[in-house]
Coordinates of C-alpha atoms in Angstrom, one line a residue:
X329 CA 184.2 99.0 26.2
X330 CA 181.1 98.1 28.2
X331 CA 179.6 101.5 27.8
X332 CA 180.2 101.4 24.1
X333 CA 178.6 98.0 23.8
X334 CA 175.5 99.2 25.8
X335 CA 175.1 102.2 23.6
X336 CA 175.1 99.9 20.6
X337 CA 172.5 97.6 22.2
X338 CA 170.2 100.1 23.9
X339 CA 168.7 103.4 22.9
X340 CA 170.0 106.2 25.1
X341 CA 171.0 104.1 28.1
X342 CA 171.7 105.9 31.3
X343 CA 174.9 104.4 32.8
X344 CA 176.1 105.0 36.4
X345 CA 179.7 103.9 37.1
X346 CA 180.9 103.2 40.7
X347 CA 184.2 101.9 42.1
X348 CA 183.6 101.8 45.9
X349 CA 181.3 99.8 48.1
X350 CA 179.7 103.0 49.4
X351 CA 179.0 104.4 45.9
X352 CA 177.6 101.0 44.9
X353 CA 175.2 101.0 47.9
X354 CA 174.0 104.5 47.0
X355 CA 173.5 103.5 43.4
X356 CA 171.3 100.6 44.4
X357 CA 168.8 103.0 45.7
X358 CA 168.2 104.4 42.2
X359 CA 165.9 103.1 39.5
X360 CA 168.2 100.6 37.7
X361 CA 167.5 97.8 35.3
X362 CA 170.8 96.0 35.0
X363 CA 174.0 95.6 37.1
X364 CA 177.3 94.8 35.4
X365 CA 180.3 94.2 37.7
X366 CA 183.9 93.3 37.3
X367 CA 184.9 90.4 39.5
X368 CA 188.1 92.2 40.8
X369 CA 187.5 95.7 42.1
X370 CA 190.0 98.1 43.9
X371 CA 188.2 98.3 47.3
X372 CA 185.9 95.3 47.1
X373 CA 185.2 92.4 44.8
X374 CA 182.4 91.2 42.6
X375 CA 181.4 88.5 45.1
X376 CA 180.6 91.2 47.7
X377 CA 178.9 93.3 45.1
X378 CA 176.7 90.4 44.1
X379 CA 175.7 89.7 47.8
X380 CA 174.7 93.4 48.2
X381 CA 172.7 93.4 45.0
X382 CA 170.8 90.3 45.9
X383 CA 170.1 91.7 49.3
X384 CA 169.0 95.2 48.3
X385 CA 167.7 94.7 44.7
X386 CA 167.0 91.0 44.2
X387 CA 164.9 91.4 41.1
X388 CA 167.6 93.4 39.1
X389 CA 169.7 91.1 36.8
X390 CA 173.4 90.9 37.7
X391 CA 176.2 90.1 35.1
X392 CA 179.7 89.4 36.2
X393 CA 182.7 90.2 33.9
X394 CA 186.0 88.6 34.6
X395 CA 189.3 87.9 32.9
X396 CA 189.5 84.3 34.0
X397 CA 187.1 81.4 34.7
X398 CA 187.2 79.1 37.6
X399 CA 185.4 78.1 40.7
X400 CA 184.4 81.7 41.3
X401 CA 182.2 81.6 38.2
X402 CA 180.3 78.6 39.4
X403 CA 180.0 80.1 42.9
X404 CA 178.7 83.4 41.5
X405 CA 176.0 81.7 39.4
X406 CA 175.0 79.7 42.5
X407 CA 174.9 82.9 44.5
X408 CA 172.4 84.4 42.2
X409 CA 174.3 86.0 39.3
X410 CA 172.3 86.2 36.1
X411 CA 175.3 85.5 33.8
X412 CA 179.1 85.3 33.7
X413 CA 181.1 86.8 30.8
X414 CA 184.8 86.4 30.1
X415 CA 186.7 89.5 28.9
X416 CA 188.5 87.5 26.2
X417 CA 185.1 86.3 24.9
X418 CA 183.4 89.7 25.0
X419 CA 181.2 88.7 22.0
X420 CA 178.9 87.0 24.5
X421 CA 178.3 90.2 26.3
X422 CA 175.6 91.6 24.0
X423 CA 173.5 88.3 24.0
X424 CA 174.0 88.1 27.8
X425 CA 172.7 91.6 28.3
X426 CA 169.7 91.1 26.0
X427 CA 168.8 87.8 27.6
X428 CA 169.1 89.3 31.1
X429 CA 166.9 92.3 30.3
X430 CA 164.3 90.1 28.6
X431 CA 164.1 87.6 31.4
X432 CA 164.0 90.5 34.0
X433 CA 161.1 92.0 32.0
X434 CA 159.3 88.7 31.9
X435 CA 159.8 88.2 35.6
X436 CA 158.5 91.8 36.3
X437 CA 155.4 91.2 34.1
X438 CA 154.8 87.9 35.9
X439 CA 155.2 89.5 39.3
X440 CA 152.7 92.3 38.4
X441 CA 150.3 89.7 37.0
X442 CA 150.6 87.6 40.2
X443 CA 150.1 90.7 42.4
X444 CA 147.0 91.7 40.3
X445 CA 145.7 88.2 40.6
X446 CA 146.3 88.2 44.3
X447 CA 144.5 91.5 44.7
X448 CA 141.6 90.2 42.5
X449 CA 141.4 87.0 44.6
X450 CA 141.4 89.0 47.8
X451 CA 138.7 91.2 46.4
X452 CA 136.7 88.2 45.3
X453 CA 137.2 86.4 48.6
X454 CA 136.0 89.5 50.4
X455 CA 132.9 89.8 48.3
X456 CA 132.4 86.0 48.6
X457 CA 132.7 86.0 52.4
X458 CA 130.7 89.2 53.0
X459 CA 127.9 88.8 50.5
X460 CA 124.4 88.6 52.0
X461 CA 123.4 86.2 49.2
X462 CA 124.5 82.6 49.2
X463 CA 127.5 82.1 46.9
X464 CA 128.5 78.6 46.0
X465 CA 130.8 76.5 43.8
X466 CA 129.8 73.0 43.0
X467 CA 130.8 70.1 40.9
X468 CA 128.7 69.0 38.0
X469 CA 127.2 66.2 40.0
X470 CA 126.0 68.6 42.7
X471 CA 128.7 68.2 45.4
X472 CA 129.4 71.5 47.1
X473 CA 133.1 72.6 46.7
X474 CA 132.8 76.0 48.5
X475 CA 130.1 78.1 50.0
X476 CA 130.1 81.4 51.8
X477 CA 129.0 82.2 55.4
X478 CA 125.6 83.4 54.2
X479 CA 124.9 79.9 52.9
X480 CA 125.6 78.4 56.3
X481 CA 123.1 80.8 57.8
X482 CA 120.5 80.3 55.1
X483 CA 120.5 76.5 55.3
X484 CA 121.0 76.2 59.0
X485 CA 124.4 74.5 59.1
X486 CA 126.8 75.0 62.0
X487 CA 130.1 74.7 60.1
X488 CA 131.5 74.9 56.6
X489 CA 132.9 71.4 56.9
X490 CA 129.4 70.1 57.6
X491 CA 127.7 71.8 54.7
X492 CA 130.4 70.9 52.2
X493 CA 129.4 67.3 52.7
X494 CA 126.0 68.1 51.2
X495 CA 124.8 67.4 47.7
X496 CA 122.6 70.0 46.0
X497 CA 120.2 67.5 44.6
X498 CA 119.9 65.5 47.7
X499 CA 120.3 68.0 50.6
X500 CA 119.6 71.5 49.2
X501 CA 116.8 71.1 46.7
X502 CA 113.4 70.1 48.0
X503 CA 112.9 68.1 44.8
X504 CA 115.7 66.0 43.2
X505 CA 113.7 66.1 40.0
X506 CA 113.8 69.9 40.0
X507 CA 117.6 69.8 40.4
X508 CA 117.8 67.6 37.3
X509 CA 115.7 70.0 35.4
X510 CA 118.1 72.9 36.4
X511 CA 121.1 70.8 35.4
X512 CA 119.5 70.2 32.0
X513 CA 119.0 74.0 31.5
X514 CA 122.7 74.5 32.5
X515 CA 123.9 72.0 30.0
X516 CA 121.7 73.5 27.3
X517 CA 122.3 77.2 27.8
X518 CA 125.4 77.4 30.1
X519 CA 123.6 79.5 32.7
X520 CA 120.3 80.1 34.5
X521 CA 119.4 83.6 35.8
X522 CA 116.9 84.5 38.5
X523 CA 115.3 81.1 38.3
X524 CA 112.8 80.6 41.2
X525 CA 113.6 77.3 43.0
X526 CA 112.4 75.6 46.2
X527 CA 115.2 74.7 48.6
X528 CA 115.2 73.4 52.1
X529 CA 117.0 74.1 55.4
X530 CA 118.8 71.4 57.3
X531 CA 115.7 71.1 59.5
X532 CA 113.5 70.6 56.5
X533 CA 112.0 74.1 56.5
X534 CA 111.0 75.4 53.0
X535 CA 113.0 78.1 51.3
X536 CA 112.2 80.0 48.1
X537 CA 115.2 81.4 46.3
X538 CA 116.2 83.0 43.1
X539 CA 119.1 81.1 41.5
X540 CA 121.7 82.4 39.1
X541 CA 124.3 79.9 38.1
X542 CA 126.9 79.7 35.3
X543 CA 128.9 76.7 34.0
X544 CA 132.7 76.7 33.8
X545 CA 134.0 74.3 31.1
X546 CA 137.4 73.1 30.1
X547 CA 138.9 73.3 26.5
X548 CA 137.2 70.1 25.4
X549 CA 133.8 71.5 26.5
X550 CA 133.3 69.1 29.4
X551 CA 131.5 70.6 32.4
X552 CA 133.8 71.1 35.3
X553 CA 132.1 73.2 38.0
X554 CA 129.0 75.4 38.7
X555 CA 129.4 79.0 40.0
X556 CA 126.1 80.2 41.5
X557 CA 124.1 82.3 43.9
X558 CA 120.9 81.8 45.8
X559 CA 119.0 84.8 47.0
X560 CA 116.5 84.0 49.7
X561 CA 113.1 85.5 48.8
X562 CA 111.0 83.3 51.2
X563 CA 109.7 86.2 53.3
X564 CA 109.0 88.3 50.2
X565 CA 107.0 85.4 48.7
X566 CA 105.1 84.8 52.0
X567 CA 104.2 88.5 52.1
X568 CA 103.0 88.3 48.5
X569 CA 101.0 85.2 49.3
X570 CA 99.4 86.9 52.3
X571 CA 98.5 89.9 50.2
X572 CA 97.0 87.7 47.5
X573 CA 95.2 85.7 50.1
X574 CA 93.8 88.9 51.6
X575 CA 92.7 90.1 48.2
X576 CA 91.1 86.7 47.5
X577 CA 89.3 86.7 50.8
X578 CA 88.0 90.2 50.2
X579 CA 86.7 89.1 46.8
X580 CA 85.1 86.0 48.3
X581 CA 83.7 88.0 51.1
X582 CA 82.0 90.4 48.7
X583 CA 80.7 87.5 46.6
X584 CA 79.6 85.5 49.7
X585 CA 77.9 88.5 51.2
X586 CA 75.9 89.1 48.1
X587 CA 74.8 85.5 47.9
X588 CA 74.0 85.4 51.6
X589 CA 71.9 88.5 51.4
X590 CA 69.8 87.0 48.5
X591 CA 69.4 83.7 50.3
X592 CA 68.5 85.5 53.5
X593 CA 65.7 87.2 51.6
X594 CA 64.5 83.8 50.5
X595 CA 64.7 82.3 54.0
X596 CA 63.1 85.2 55.9
X597 CA 59.6 84.8 54.5
X598 CA 59.8 81.0 55.2
X599 CA 60.7 81.6 58.9
X600 CA 58.1 84.3 59.3
X601 CA 55.5 82.3 57.4
X602 CA 56.0 79.2 59.6
X603 CA 55.3 81.4 62.7
X604 CA 52.0 82.5 61.2
X605 CA 51.1 79.0 60.2
X606 CA 51.8 77.7 63.7
X607 CA 49.1 79.9 65.0
X608 CA 46.6 78.8 62.4
X609 CA 47.4 75.0 62.3
X610 CA 47.8 73.6 65.8
X611 CA 47.0 70.0 65.1
X612 CA 49.9 67.6 65.8
X613 CA 50.6 66.5 62.2
X614 CA 50.7 70.1 61.0
X615 CA 52.9 71.2 63.9
X616 CA 55.4 68.3 63.3
X617 CA 55.9 69.4 59.7
X618 CA 56.0 73.1 60.6
X619 CA 58.6 72.5 63.3
X620 CA 60.7 70.5 60.8
X621 CA 60.5 73.3 58.2
X622 CA 61.3 75.9 60.9
X623 CA 64.3 73.9 62.1
X624 CA 65.8 73.6 58.6
X625 CA 65.1 77.2 57.8
X626 CA 66.8 78.4 61.0
X627 CA 69.8 76.2 60.3
X628 CA 70.1 77.8 56.9
X629 CA 69.7 81.2 58.5
X630 CA 72.5 80.4 61.0
X631 CA 74.8 79.4 58.2
X632 CA 74.0 82.6 56.4
X633 CA 74.9 84.6 59.5
X634 CA 78.3 82.9 59.5
X635 CA 78.8 83.8 55.9
X636 CA 77.7 87.4 56.6
X637 CA 80.0 87.6 59.6
X638 CA 82.9 86.5 57.4
X639 CA 81.9 88.8 54.6
X640 CA 81.1 92.0 56.6
X641 CA 83.0 91.6 59.8
X642 CA 80.0 91.8 62.1
X643 CA 81.1 93.3 65.4
X644 CA 78.4 92.0 67.6
X645 CA 77.6 93.5 71.1
X646 CA 80.9 94.1 72.8
X647 CA 81.2 94.7 76.5
X648 CA 84.1 94.6 79.0
X649 CA 84.2 90.8 79.5
X650 CA 86.1 88.4 81.7
X651 CA 86.9 85.2 79.8
X652 CA 87.0 83.1 83.0
X653 CA 83.3 82.2 83.2
X654 CA 83.1 81.9 79.4
X655 CA 85.8 79.3 79.3
X656 CA 84.6 77.5 82.4
X657 CA 81.2 77.1 80.9
X658 CA 82.7 75.9 77.6
X659 CA 84.8 73.4 79.5
X660 CA 81.8 71.9 81.1
X661 CA 79.9 71.6 77.9
X662 CA 82.9 70.1 76.1
X663 CA 83.5 67.5 78.8
X664 CA 79.8 66.4 78.6
X665 CA 79.6 66.2 74.8
X666 CA 83.0 65.1 73.6
X667 CA 83.9 61.4 73.5
X668 CA 85.4 59.9 76.6
X669 CA 88.5 59.0 74.6
X670 CA 89.4 62.6 74.5
X671 CA 91.1 64.1 77.5
X672 CA 90.3 67.8 78.3
X673 CA 93.0 69.8 80.0
X674 CA 92.5 73.4 81.0
X675 CA 94.9 76.0 82.4
X676 CA 93.0 79.3 82.9
X677 CA 94.8 82.1 84.8
X678 CA 92.7 83.4 87.7
X679 CA 93.9 87.0 87.3
X680 CA 92.9 87.4 83.6
X681 CA 92.6 90.9 82.3
X682 CA 89.2 91.8 80.8
X683 CA 88.7 92.2 77.0
X684 CA 86.2 94.1 75.0
X685 CA 84.3 91.3 73.3
X686 CA 81.1 89.8 72.2
X687 CA 80.5 86.9 74.5
X688 CA 78.6 84.8 71.9
X689 CA 81.3 85.3 69.3
X690 CA 84.1 84.3 71.7
X691 CA 82.1 81.2 72.6
X692 CA 81.8 80.4 68.9
X693 CA 85.6 80.9 68.4
X694 CA 86.4 78.5 71.3
X695 CA 83.8 75.9 70.2
X696 CA 84.9 75.9 66.5
X697 CA 88.6 75.4 67.6
X698 CA 87.6 72.6 70.0
X699 CA 85.4 70.8 67.4
X700 CA 88.3 71.0 64.9
X701 CA 90.6 69.5 67.5
X702 CA 88.1 66.7 68.3
X703 CA 87.7 65.9 64.6
X704 CA 91.6 65.7 64.2
X705 CA 91.6 62.9 66.9
X706 CA 89.1 60.2 65.8
X707 CA 90.9 57.6 67.9
X708 CA 91.2 59.9 71.0
X709 CA 93.8 62.2 72.4
X710 CA 94.2 65.3 74.4
X711 CA 92.8 68.9 74.0
X712 CA 94.6 71.5 76.0
X713 CA 93.0 74.9 76.6
X714 CA 95.2 77.6 78.2
X715 CA 94.4 81.3 78.8
X716 CA 96.9 83.7 80.2
X717 CA 97.9 87.4 80.3
X718 CA 100.8 88.7 78.2
X719 CA 102.3 92.1 78.1
X720 CA 104.0 93.1 74.8
X721 CA 106.3 96.1 75.2
X722 CA 105.3 97.5 71.8
X723 CA 101.7 96.5 71.4
X724 CA 100.5 96.5 75.0
X725 CA 98.5 94.0 77.0
X726 CA 96.9 90.9 75.5
X727 CA 94.9 87.9 76.7
X728 CA 96.4 84.9 75.0
X729 CA 94.2 81.8 74.3
X730 CA 95.8 78.6 73.1
X731 CA 93.9 75.5 71.9
X732 CA 96.2 72.5 71.3
X733 CA 95.5 68.9 70.3
X734 CA 97.5 65.8 69.8
X735 CA 95.9 64.9 66.5
X736 CA 97.1 64.2 63.0
X737 CA 98.4 67.7 62.3
X738 CA 97.9 69.9 59.2
X739 CA 99.9 69.2 56.1
X740 CA 102.3 72.0 55.3
X741 CA 100.7 72.6 51.9
X742 CA 97.3 73.2 53.6
X743 CA 98.5 75.6 56.3
X744 CA 98.3 78.8 54.1
X745 CA 94.7 77.9 53.2
X746 CA 93.0 76.9 56.4
X747 CA 91.5 80.3 57.1
X748 CA 90.2 80.6 53.6
X749 CA 86.4 80.5 53.4
X750 CA 84.9 77.2 52.1
X751 CA 88.2 75.4 52.4
X752 CA 87.8 72.0 54.1
X753 CA 89.5 68.6 54.2
X754 CA 86.5 67.0 55.9
X755 CA 83.9 65.0 54.0
X756 CA 81.2 67.0 55.7
X757 CA 81.3 70.6 56.8
X758 CA 81.0 74.1 55.2
X759 CA 84.6 75.2 55.3
X760 CA 83.5 78.3 57.3
X761 CA 84.6 77.3 60.8
X762 CA 88.2 78.7 60.8
X763 CA 87.4 81.5 58.4
X764 CA 84.7 82.6 60.9
X765 CA 87.2 82.3 63.8
X766 CA 89.7 84.4 61.9
X767 CA 87.1 87.0 61.0
X768 CA 85.9 87.3 64.6
X769 CA 89.4 87.5 66.0
X770 CA 90.3 90.2 63.5
X771 CA 87.2 92.2 64.2
X772 CA 88.1 92.1 67.9
X773 CA 91.4 93.7 67.1
X774 CA 93.4 90.5 67.6
X775 CA 95.3 88.0 65.6
X776 CA 95.6 84.3 65.3
X777 CA 98.6 82.0 64.6
X778 CA 98.8 78.3 64.0
X779 CA 101.6 75.8 64.5
X780 CA 101.2 72.2 63.4
X781 CA 103.4 69.1 63.1
X782 CA 102.2 66.1 61.2
X783 CA 101.3 63.2 63.5
X784 CA 102.1 65.3 66.6
X785 CA 99.3 67.9 66.7
X786 CA 98.2 71.5 66.2
X787 CA 98.2 74.6 68.3
X788 CA 96.0 77.7 67.6
X789 CA 97.2 80.8 69.4
X790 CA 94.9 83.8 69.7
X791 CA 95.9 87.3 71.0
X792 CA 93.0 89.5 72.1
X793 CA 93.8 93.1 73.2
X794 CA 93.2 93.4 76.9
X795 CA 91.5 96.4 78.6
X796 CA 93.1 98.4 81.4
X797 CA 92.7 96.8 84.8
X798 CA 89.6 97.9 86.6
X799 CA 87.3 97.9 83.5
X800 CA 84.0 96.6 84.7
X801 CA 81.8 94.3 82.9
X802 CA 78.5 96.0 81.9
X803 CA 75.6 93.6 82.7
X804 CA 73.2 93.1 79.9
X805 CA 69.6 93.1 80.9
X806 CA 67.6 90.8 78.8
X807 CA 64.4 92.2 77.3
X808 CA 61.0 90.7 77.4
X809 CA 60.6 87.5 75.4
X810 CA 56.9 88.1 74.5
X811 CA 56.1 90.3 71.5
X812 CA 54.3 93.4 72.8
X813 CA 50.7 93.8 71.6
X814 CA 49.8 97.0 69.7
X815 CA 46.9 99.4 70.0
X816 CA 46.6 100.6 66.4
X817 CA 50.0 102.3 66.2
X818 CA 51.3 102.8 62.6
X819 CA 54.6 101.1 61.7
X820 CA 56.3 101.8 58.4
X821 CA 58.0 98.7 56.9
X822 CA 60.6 99.3 54.2
X823 CA 62.0 96.3 52.3
X824 CA 62.6 95.5 48.6
X825 CA 61.4 91.9 49.0
X826 CA 57.6 91.8 48.5
X827 CA 57.3 88.5 50.4
X828 CA 59.1 90.0 53.4
X829 CA 56.9 93.1 53.4
X830 CA 53.7 91.0 53.2
X831 CA 54.7 88.7 56.0
X832 CA 55.9 91.4 58.3
X833 CA 52.6 93.3 57.6
X834 CA 50.6 90.1 58.5
X835 CA 52.5 89.5 61.7
X836 CA 52.3 93.1 62.9
X837 CA 48.6 93.2 62.0
X838 CA 48.0 90.1 64.0
X839 CA 49.6 91.8 67.0
X840 CA 47.3 94.9 66.8
X841 CA 49.5 97.3 64.7
X842 CA 48.6 99.2 61.5
X843 CA 51.2 98.9 58.8
X844 CA 52.4 101.0 55.9
X845 CA 54.9 99.6 53.4
X846 CA 57.5 100.9 51.0
X847 CA 59.6 99.0 48.4
X848 CA 62.8 101.0 48.8
X849 CA 64.4 104.0 50.5
X850 CA 63.0 106.6 48.1
X851 CA 59.5 105.3 48.5
X852 CA 60.0 105.1 52.2
X853 CA 60.9 108.8 52.4
X854 CA 57.8 109.7 50.5
X855 CA 55.5 107.6 52.7
X856 CA 57.1 108.9 55.9
X857 CA 56.8 112.5 54.7
X858 CA 53.1 112.0 54.0
X859 CA 52.3 110.1 57.3
X860 CA 55.0 111.5 59.7
X861 CA 52.5 112.5 62.3
X862 CA 51.0 109.0 62.5
X863 CA 54.1 106.7 62.1
X864 CA 55.5 105.6 65.4
X865 CA 58.3 103.3 64.2
X866 CA 60.2 102.5 61.0
X867 CA 61.4 99.0 60.2
X868 CA 63.9 99.0 57.3
X869 CA 66.2 96.6 55.5
X870 CA 69.7 97.9 55.0
X871 CA 70.5 96.4 51.6
X872 CA 68.1 97.9 49.0
X873 CA 68.4 99.3 45.5
X874 CA 68.2 103.0 44.6
X875 CA 68.5 104.1 48.3
X876 CA 69.8 101.8 51.0
X877 CA 68.7 101.6 54.6
X878 CA 71.6 103.8 56.0
X879 CA 70.8 106.6 53.6
X880 CA 67.1 106.3 54.3
X881 CA 67.7 106.7 58.0
X882 CA 69.8 109.9 57.4
X883 CA 66.9 111.3 55.3
X884 CA 64.3 110.5 57.9
X885 CA 66.4 112.1 60.7
X886 CA 66.5 115.3 58.7
X887 CA 62.7 115.2 58.5
X888 CA 62.3 114.2 62.2
X889 CA 65.4 114.0 64.4
X890 CA 63.4 111.9 67.0
X891 CA 62.3 109.2 64.5
X892 CA 62.5 105.7 65.8
X893 CA 64.1 103.2 63.4
X894 CA 64.9 99.5 63.7
X895 CA 67.2 98.2 60.9

């Protein structure tokens, strides 16, 4: 009867019939969709069969068929039977089977969906936890709901509980106004993608990130939560800024070098002309005005030298040098010239390694940094100068110079610009002090760092490559201070500035020399070729049109390898 009913209900049903407990247990191992059991069986009963089925195949529907109804029916349903059909009401059998199979199919589909969801959640959680970018979930008012470990690291929080107390607009964004702008974009478009934003670490340090955020809404369209990512691009942007700054400084250097060269050509005749006039006009009034003109011209020339040093990276005269006497001499000068309200503290190691350096330029570096420190403390303070050896495993030995002050500090927005030429926050000054320092340090193969905290002070740290121990300082023998008198020797002067040529010719003639002149390198080669047997020395400018000084020297050396040239 049951088999006939099943064939009517189902297409090609496969029916397995068992009568013993052993056979039933074996059948439970097969792929079955429905269990139908009589309550009374020869060797065991339906109650026992139900218990076995619930134990071994809990998801398979179980229908009991019995001739009577009583407490056993209720007990069976309570024990997990899907349905209970009386034999004398067998018309209920078909609906019971259909309902049982339908509910079983729904439960199976639900289980599969739950398992798929669980796997998806596990996969999402794994991606969430392991992502190197910061992933976050936040409420529409900016309160963080969840954030991954990368977020803790990025923002400098020690625990998840701590960062989840943060509000994006208040604690994550550097500007609450910018957060409101982003919220407006989210409301208008439902998402933002790769939007560059400025964030902050817990300690206040600036972060630059690319934000991608989407909005999750309910059926009514009300904003519920934000799902977003922050990708930290701070280092990338800093490298870009350094590159652009380097490009800008290179461009400024070229421009400044050209201007400085032209101005130098204007100042040189003035300086030389003053020297000639001093010999002709010796009365006190004339000398007073000439000294004033000479002083101003030389100040201008000194400024031009700083510009050219920045623009061209002038190397200077480098020798193996001990910095101890250099810094001791600077210490004495600073103590005598700086206000008494400024305390000077020095800590100079006595076993300093030598460096290959130009003494004058190192003195200039130290004085520029100390003057900056003094100007940062108008009401007094402390300047600390320390010099020590430092061995870097990768880069080798360095002599490290630190100049610290307790002044006002440098605003964070100005730090990237302090080494730019012509940048200054002072009412007076050229803006070349720190750019010159940076240029000198770079040209010595070193590097300079700065650390500054507002209202606490600033520290400049310079690393200069040290020489091997035992390098001796080569003494420099000063030459005679008086210009040597000539005896009719012929000197060739090559310069594209007519005023410079005329003044040099006048000065040399006054000292007993004969002078030939040329307006550029090509003319210089022609004059030298014609008078090579008479010319004893060539004075040449380096920057000239058509043929510059360096090319001129190479041409002259081909004509006469022993030619004497001063450039």
